[in-house]
GROMACS .gro file of C-alpha atoms in nm:
model
  335
    1UNK     CA    1   5.435   0.659   3.986
    2UNK     CA    2   5.465   0.609   3.612
    3UNK     CA    3   5.345   0.250   3.647
    4UNK     CA    4   5.037   0.362   3.847
    5UNK     CA    5   4.952   0.631   3.591
    6UNK     CA    6   4.982   0.381   3.308
    7UNK     CA    7   4.747   0.141   3.484
    8UNK     CA    8   4.498   0.421   3.546
    9UNK     CA    9   4.497   0.527   3.181
   10UNK     CA   10   4.455   0.167   3.068
   11UNK     CA   11   4.152   0.131   3.294
   12UNK     CA   12   3.993   0.450   3.160
   13UNK     CA   13   4.054   0.334   2.803
   14UNK     CA   14   3.906  -0.010   2.873
   15UNK     CA   15   3.600   0.149   3.035
   16UNK     CA   16   3.549   0.374   2.732
   17UNK     CA   17   3.568   0.084   2.490
   18UNK     CA   18   3.332  -0.143   2.683
   19UNK     CA   19   3.107   0.120   2.842
   20UNK     CA   20   3.229  -0.015   3.179
   21UNK     CA   21   3.106  -0.368   3.130
   22UNK     CA   22   2.810  -0.296   2.890
   23UNK     CA   23   2.860  -0.441   2.535
   24UNK     CA   24   2.873  -0.176   2.261
   25UNK     CA   25   2.564  -0.165   2.034
   26UNK     CA   26   2.618  -0.206   1.661
   27UNK     CA   27   2.345  -0.112   1.410
   28UNK     CA   28   2.181  -0.400   1.229
   29UNK     CA   29   2.295  -0.430   0.870
   30UNK     CA   30   1.979  -0.614   0.765
   31UNK     CA   31   1.647  -0.427   0.790
   32UNK     CA   32   1.351  -0.607   0.940
   33UNK     CA   33   1.099  -0.751   0.696
   34UNK     CA   34   0.869  -0.476   0.572
   35UNK     CA   35   1.117  -0.200   0.659
   36UNK     CA   36   1.233   0.011   0.366
   37UNK     CA   37   1.586   0.152   0.368
   38UNK     CA   38   1.718   0.438   0.157
   39UNK     CA   39   1.569   0.545  -0.174
   40UNK     CA   40   1.478   0.298  -0.447
   41UNK     CA   41   1.503   0.388  -0.814
   42UNK     CA   42   1.236   0.248  -1.044
   43UNK     CA   43   1.244   0.276  -1.422
   44UNK     CA   44   0.909   0.303  -1.602
   45UNK     CA   45   0.888   0.230  -1.975
   46UNK     CA   46   0.544   0.302  -2.123
   47UNK     CA   47   0.468   0.218  -2.485
   48UNK     CA   48   0.250   0.515  -2.571
   49UNK     CA   49   0.050   0.788  -2.405
   50UNK     CA   50  -0.318   0.708  -2.379
   51UNK     CA   51  -0.579   0.693  -2.106
   52UNK     CA   52  -0.551   0.328  -2.002
   53UNK     CA   53  -0.170   0.309  -1.988
   54UNK     CA   54  -0.148   0.649  -1.819
   55UNK     CA   55  -0.387   0.529  -1.548
   56UNK     CA   56  -0.186   0.210  -1.492
   57UNK     CA   57   0.137   0.407  -1.453
   58UNK     CA   58  -0.025   0.650  -1.212
   59UNK     CA   59  -0.174   0.370  -1.002
   60UNK     CA   60   0.167   0.203  -0.983
   61UNK     CA   61   0.342   0.524  -0.874
   62UNK     CA   62   0.073   0.611  -0.620
   63UNK     CA   63   0.083   0.266  -0.457
   64UNK     CA   64   0.462   0.256  -0.433
   65UNK     CA   65   0.490   0.616  -0.310
   66UNK     CA   66   0.221   0.552  -0.049
   67UNK     CA   67   0.416   0.257   0.089
   68UNK     CA   68   0.770   0.398   0.061
   69UNK     CA   69   0.706   0.770   0.111
   70UNK     CA   70   0.796   1.059  -0.118
   71UNK     CA   71   1.164   1.025  -0.028
   72UNK     CA   72   1.165   0.646  -0.047
   73UNK     CA   73   1.136   0.608  -0.424
   74UNK     CA   74   1.225   0.800  -0.735
   75UNK     CA   75   1.104   0.723  -1.086
   76UNK     CA   76   1.285   0.741  -1.418
   77UNK     CA   77   1.020   0.747  -1.690
   78UNK     CA   78   1.040   0.694  -2.064
   79UNK     CA   79   0.762   0.692  -2.323
   80UNK     CA   80   0.830   0.502  -2.645
   81UNK     CA   81   0.572   0.703  -2.845
   82UNK     CA   82   0.426   0.384  -2.985
   83UNK     CA   83   0.756   0.263  -3.134
   84UNK     CA   84   0.874  -0.078  -3.014
   85UNK     CA   85   1.235   0.003  -3.106
   86UNK     CA   86   1.234   0.292  -2.860
   87UNK     CA   87   1.154   0.054  -2.576
   88UNK     CA   88   1.497  -0.111  -2.599
   89UNK     CA   89   1.668   0.229  -2.585
   90UNK     CA   90   1.469   0.333  -2.279
   91UNK     CA   91   1.530   0.004  -2.099
   92UNK     CA   92   1.904   0.014  -2.173
   93UNK     CA   93   1.909   0.357  -2.015
   94UNK     CA   94   1.757   0.205  -1.700
   95UNK     CA   95   2.032  -0.056  -1.696
   96UNK     CA   96   2.295   0.217  -1.719
   97UNK     CA   97   2.129   0.393  -1.425
   98UNK     CA   98   2.133   0.067  -1.228
   99UNK     CA   99   1.767   0.092  -1.133
  100UNK     CA  100   1.629  -0.138  -0.865
  101UNK     CA  101   1.321  -0.245  -1.063
  102UNK     CA  102   1.162  -0.189  -1.405
  103UNK     CA  103   0.792  -0.135  -1.474
  104UNK     CA  104   0.709  -0.234  -1.832
  105UNK     CA  105   0.374  -0.080  -1.926
  106UNK     CA  106   0.240  -0.279  -2.227
  107UNK     CA  107   0.372  -0.573  -2.423
  108UNK     CA  108   0.658  -0.417  -2.621
  109UNK     CA  109   0.823  -0.266  -2.310
  110UNK     CA  110   0.788  -0.604  -2.135
  111UNK     CA  111   0.957  -0.783  -2.424
  112UNK     CA  112   1.238  -0.525  -2.429
  113UNK     CA  113   1.296  -0.546  -2.054
  114UNK     CA  114   1.289  -0.927  -2.047
  115UNK     CA  115   1.544  -0.936  -2.330
  116UNK     CA  116   1.770  -0.676  -2.170
  117UNK     CA  117   1.815  -0.815  -1.819
  118UNK     CA  118   1.780  -1.139  -1.627
  119UNK     CA  119   1.880  -0.989  -1.293
  120UNK     CA  120   1.685  -0.665  -1.241
  121UNK     CA  121   1.325  -0.742  -1.137
  122UNK     CA  122   1.076  -0.661  -1.413
  123UNK     CA  123   0.703  -0.613  -1.358
  124UNK     CA  124   0.466  -0.581  -1.650
  125UNK     CA  125   0.127  -0.415  -1.652
  126UNK     CA  126  -0.136  -0.362  -1.922
  127UNK     CA  127  -0.009  -0.687  -2.076
  128UNK     CA  128  -0.280  -0.920  -2.199
  129UNK     CA  129  -0.111  -1.260  -2.216
  130UNK     CA  130   0.240  -1.320  -2.080
  131UNK     CA  131   0.280  -1.655  -2.253
  132UNK     CA  132   0.221  -1.493  -2.591
  133UNK     CA  133   0.428  -1.185  -2.514
  134UNK     CA  134   0.730  -1.384  -2.393
  135UNK     CA  135   0.688  -1.684  -2.624
  136UNK     CA  136   0.647  -1.932  -2.340
  137UNK     CA  137   0.574  -2.290  -2.444
  138UNK     CA  138   0.380  -2.366  -2.128
  139UNK     CA  139   0.191  -2.136  -1.895
  140UNK     CA  140   0.150  -2.214  -1.525
  141UNK     CA  141   0.065  -1.866  -1.397
  142UNK     CA  142   0.427  -1.765  -1.332
  143UNK     CA  143   0.696  -1.667  -1.581
  144UNK     CA  144   0.972  -1.841  -1.382
  145UNK     CA  145   1.235  -1.573  -1.438
  146UNK     CA  146   1.293  -1.219  -1.311
  147UNK     CA  147   0.957  -1.121  -1.466
  148UNK     CA  148   0.606  -1.102  -1.321
  149UNK     CA  149   0.327  -0.844  -1.320
  150UNK     CA  150  -0.040  -0.793  -1.398
  151UNK     CA  151  -0.265  -0.873  -1.695
  152UNK     CA  152  -0.536  -0.643  -1.831
  153UNK     CA  153  -0.733  -0.925  -1.991
  154UNK     CA  154  -1.104  -0.907  -1.919
  155UNK     CA  155  -1.278  -1.245  -1.964
  156UNK     CA  156  -1.310  -1.299  -2.339
  157UNK     CA  157  -1.601  -1.541  -2.307
  158UNK     CA  158  -1.795  -1.267  -2.129
  159UNK     CA  159  -1.705  -1.020  -2.404
  160UNK     CA  160  -1.838  -1.259  -2.668
  161UNK     CA  161  -2.155  -1.306  -2.461
  162UNK     CA  162  -2.192  -0.927  -2.450
  163UNK     CA  163  -2.191  -0.912  -2.831
  164UNK     CA  164  -2.458  -1.179  -2.843
  165UNK     CA  165  -2.664  -0.999  -2.578
  166UNK     CA  166  -2.652  -0.664  -2.755
  167UNK     CA  167  -2.667  -0.782  -3.118
  168UNK     CA  168  -2.850  -1.115  -3.135
  169UNK     CA  169  -2.958  -1.055  -3.497
  170UNK     CA  170  -2.609  -0.972  -3.628
  171UNK     CA  171  -2.460  -1.216  -3.877
  172UNK     CA  172  -2.100  -1.105  -3.933
  173UNK     CA  173  -1.855  -0.982  -3.669
  174UNK     CA  174  -1.541  -0.803  -3.784
  175UNK     CA  175  -1.229  -0.826  -3.568
  176UNK     CA  176  -1.030  -0.503  -3.603
  177UNK     CA  177  -0.677  -0.494  -3.457
  178UNK     CA  178  -0.308  -0.418  -3.513
  179UNK     CA  179  -0.115  -0.708  -3.664
  180UNK     CA  180   0.204  -0.587  -3.493
  181UNK     CA  181   0.066  -0.649  -3.143
  182UNK     CA  182   0.085  -1.020  -3.053
  183UNK     CA  183  -0.156  -0.983  -2.762
  184UNK     CA  184  -0.418  -0.840  -2.997
  185UNK     CA  185  -0.378  -1.140  -3.226
  186UNK     CA  186  -0.414  -1.370  -2.926
  187UNK     CA  187  -0.738  -1.203  -2.817
  188UNK     CA  188  -0.878  -1.224  -3.168
  189UNK     CA  189  -0.787  -1.594  -3.193
  190UNK     CA  190  -0.981  -1.668  -2.875
  191UNK     CA  191  -1.274  -1.439  -2.960
  192UNK     CA  192  -1.306  -1.591  -3.306
  193UNK     CA  193  -1.353  -1.933  -3.148
  194UNK     CA  194  -1.621  -1.810  -2.908
  195UNK     CA  195  -1.808  -1.617  -3.177
  196UNK     CA  196  -1.805  -1.904  -3.424
  197UNK     CA  197  -1.948  -2.128  -3.153
  198UNK     CA  198  -2.231  -1.874  -3.134
  199UNK     CA  199  -2.286  -1.920  -3.510
  200UNK     CA  200  -2.150  -1.580  -3.611
  201UNK     CA  201  -1.949  -1.540  -3.929
  202UNK     CA  202  -1.616  -1.388  -3.829
  203UNK     CA  203  -1.377  -1.188  -4.049
  204UNK     CA  204  -1.047  -1.037  -3.943
  205UNK     CA  205  -0.920  -0.693  -4.041
  206UNK     CA  206  -0.564  -0.607  -3.936
  207UNK     CA  207  -0.389  -0.275  -3.981
  208UNK     CA  208  -0.011  -0.258  -3.956
  209UNK     CA  209   0.020   0.090  -3.804
  210UNK     CA  210  -0.157   0.425  -3.781
  211UNK     CA  211  -0.115   0.489  -4.154
  212UNK     CA  212  -0.371   0.231  -4.263
  213UNK     CA  213  -0.619   0.251  -3.975
  214UNK     CA  214  -0.877   0.445  -4.177
  215UNK     CA  215  -0.867   0.219  -4.482
  216UNK     CA  216  -0.879  -0.106  -4.283
  217UNK     CA  217  -1.159   0.025  -4.061
  218UNK     CA  218  -1.362   0.115  -4.369
  219UNK     CA  219  -1.313  -0.238  -4.504
  220UNK     CA  220  -1.431  -0.379  -4.172
  221UNK     CA  221  -1.741  -0.158  -4.180
  222UNK     CA  222  -1.825  -0.265  -4.536
  223UNK     CA  223  -1.818  -0.634  -4.441
  224UNK     CA  224  -1.948  -0.640  -4.082
  225UNK     CA  225  -2.267  -0.594  -3.884
  226UNK     CA  226  -2.066  -0.539  -3.565
  227UNK     CA  227  -1.694  -0.474  -3.506
  228UNK     CA  228  -1.495  -0.602  -3.210
  229UNK     CA  229  -1.169  -0.426  -3.116
  230UNK     CA  230  -0.954  -0.605  -2.852
  231UNK     CA  231  -0.728  -0.437  -2.600
  232UNK     CA  232  -0.496  -0.286  -2.860
  233UNK     CA  233  -0.255   0.003  -2.807
  234UNK     CA  234  -0.254   0.122  -3.168
  235UNK     CA  235  -0.633   0.125  -3.180
  236UNK     CA  236  -0.644   0.306  -2.847
  237UNK     CA  237  -0.423   0.580  -2.993
  238UNK     CA  238  -0.645   0.618  -3.299
  239UNK     CA  239  -0.998   0.608  -3.161
  240UNK     CA  240  -1.093   0.942  -3.314
  241UNK     CA  241  -1.001   0.823  -3.663
  242UNK     CA  242  -1.186   0.494  -3.608
  243UNK     CA  243  -1.493   0.675  -3.471
  244UNK     CA  244  -1.512   0.898  -3.778
  245UNK     CA  245  -1.540   0.588  -3.996
  246UNK     CA  246  -1.764   0.358  -3.790
  247UNK     CA  247  -2.017   0.621  -3.686
  248UNK     CA  248  -2.056   0.744  -4.043
  249UNK     CA  249  -2.106   0.383  -4.155
  250UNK     CA  250  -2.345   0.319  -3.863
  251UNK     CA  251  -2.153   0.009  -3.751
  252UNK     CA  252  -2.132  -0.041  -3.372
  253UNK     CA  253  -1.802  -0.127  -3.202
  254UNK     CA  254  -1.770  -0.346  -2.894
  255UNK     CA  255  -1.430  -0.280  -2.735
  256UNK     CA  256  -1.196  -0.480  -2.516
  257UNK     CA  257  -1.134  -0.189  -2.280
  258UNK     CA  258  -1.294   0.133  -2.165
  259UNK     CA  259  -1.056   0.380  -2.329
  260UNK     CA  260  -1.127   0.244  -2.677
  261UNK     CA  261  -1.500   0.228  -2.605
  262UNK     CA  262  -1.499   0.587  -2.483
  263UNK     CA  263  -1.339   0.695  -2.808
  264UNK     CA  264  -1.519   0.490  -3.072
  265UNK     CA  265  -1.728   0.212  -2.917
  266UNK     CA  266  -2.074   0.146  -2.782
  267UNK     CA  267  -2.003  -0.110  -2.507
  268UNK     CA  268  -1.720  -0.280  -2.321
  269UNK     CA  269  -1.640  -0.511  -2.034
  270UNK     CA  270  -1.425  -0.275  -1.834
  271UNK     CA  271  -1.146  -0.307  -1.580
  272UNK     CA  272  -0.980  -0.026  -1.384
  273UNK     CA  273  -0.632   0.030  -1.519
  274UNK     CA  274  -0.556   0.252  -1.221
  275UNK     CA  275  -0.637  -0.034  -0.985
  276UNK     CA  276  -0.432  -0.268  -1.203
  277UNK     CA  277  -0.136  -0.033  -1.166
  278UNK     CA  278  -0.185  -0.021  -0.790
  279UNK     CA  279  -0.174  -0.400  -0.768
  280UNK     CA  280   0.153  -0.390  -0.965
  281UNK     CA  281   0.291  -0.127  -0.727
  282UNK     CA  282   0.211  -0.349  -0.431
  283UNK     CA  283   0.398  -0.633  -0.602
  284UNK     CA  284   0.696  -0.400  -0.651
  285UNK     CA  285   0.697  -0.320  -0.280
  286UNK     CA  286   0.707  -0.690  -0.195
  287UNK     CA  287   1.007  -0.735  -0.424
  288UNK     CA  288   1.202  -0.426  -0.317
  289UNK     CA  289   1.140  -0.436   0.057
  290UNK     CA  290   1.047  -0.793   0.147
  291UNK     CA  291   1.268  -0.971  -0.105
  292UNK     CA  292   0.991  -1.147  -0.295
  293UNK     CA  293   1.112  -1.343  -0.599
  294UNK     CA  294   0.940  -1.246  -0.928
  295UNK     CA  295   1.000  -1.599  -1.055
  296UNK     CA  296   0.749  -1.736  -0.807
  297UNK     CA  297   0.499  -1.447  -0.811
  298UNK     CA  298   0.183  -1.529  -1.003
  299UNK     CA  299   0.071  -1.283  -1.269
  300UNK     CA  300  -0.237  -1.108  -1.132
  301UNK     CA  301  -0.551  -0.981  -1.302
  302UNK     CA  302  -0.799  -0.706  -1.221
  303UNK     CA  303  -1.033  -0.817  -0.943
  304UNK     CA  304  -1.351  -0.677  -1.096
  305UNK     CA  305  -1.508  -0.622  -1.438
  306UNK     CA  306  -1.798  -0.390  -1.520
  307UNK     CA  307  -2.034  -0.371  -1.817
  308UNK     CA  308  -2.017  -0.017  -1.952
  309UNK     CA  309  -2.157   0.174  -2.250
  310UNK     CA  310  -2.085   0.494  -2.441
  311UNK     CA  311  -2.408   0.693  -2.413
  312UNK     CA  312  -2.325   0.942  -2.689
  313UNK     CA  313  -2.233   0.680  -2.948
  314UNK     CA  314  -2.536   0.467  -2.857
  315UNK     CA  315  -2.758   0.768  -2.910
  316UNK     CA  316  -2.594   0.842  -3.245
  317UNK     CA  317  -2.653   0.483  -3.359
  318UNK     CA  318  -3.002   0.470  -3.200
  319UNK     CA  319  -2.908   0.174  -2.978
  320UNK     CA  320  -3.092   0.089  -2.658
  321UNK     CA  321  -2.866  -0.064  -2.394
  322UNK     CA  322  -3.029  -0.310  -2.152
  323UNK     CA  323  -3.019  -0.276  -1.775
  324UNK     CA  324  -2.703  -0.374  -1.596
  325UNK     CA  325  -2.469  -0.145  -1.792
  326UNK     CA  326  -2.298   0.161  -1.647
  327UNK     CA  327  -2.249   0.475  -1.854
  328UNK     CA  328  -1.886   0.566  -1.916
  329UNK     CA  329  -1.804   0.894  -1.748
  330UNK     CA  330  -1.726   1.184  -1.978
  331UNK     CA  331  -1.584   1.527  -1.906
  332UNK     CA  332  -1.940   1.661  -1.899
  333UNK     CA  333  -2.072   1.399  -1.656
  334UNK     CA  334  -1.766   1.427  -1.435
  335UNK     CA  335  -1.819   1.800  -1.377
   0.00000   0.00000   0.00000
């Protein structure tokens, strides 16, 4: 009797373990490609608050949230308030939090992130030239490390052609930029070559920080028929001060991006920083979910550029803009 009972219990136990001949199902440890699991943490370091960088950050967050869902991603954000030294502190905080990816919005955050980690994926945005920013001897379109991202560089040859189109009788072009931003210096180097080929006299005027923006801008006005300002974060944060000087001096500014033009310029070759951020967010998704390697991901640029003008500043300076330019939206026109 005891032997029969033991055999019966053994059979019941065996049936429970094997579901009576059906193999037990075990959950897959590896998600299928394109399937997000859990919640990802993304650190965002932005150099300074201004319209272009804000739009890039928002586009990035919107794209990643749309793909992963509200519960699929959380963001840790830090703003360096225009101070490069603060970028390292913010990025080190991300490392302590063990984030899954870092978004570096502008050149200084990219440099800080690239120096801080060679394992956490880093995506830059609003960065003009990655070779200059990261001191790369050769540029093939990829960084070759844990870094990739998007560039906000609008074609500089087209920007030079815009100056020639709008101001064919100008003689001297002043290049106004921040000497502490390597990407601004790069843009001015390239623009100087194009403008000299067009027989313009070119002079450079570099301010070191916000403290000497007014004085350097006045010097540029005194020596220039037209001023060109590249994509420059310090200039973008001081457009009101620049506008006060250039409009009083009646010297037009052609800008490298829309935010600067909206503040102090007359015309620009514009990209959408929001769209640039969205492209970067899509790259982040490929890295986080599909395992894409930043080392082999080409740095991407904005797909479209648009000729735009600042209607109010053109009216103040009595400039007539030719056809083919789109007026920059203002708070009044947006309402």
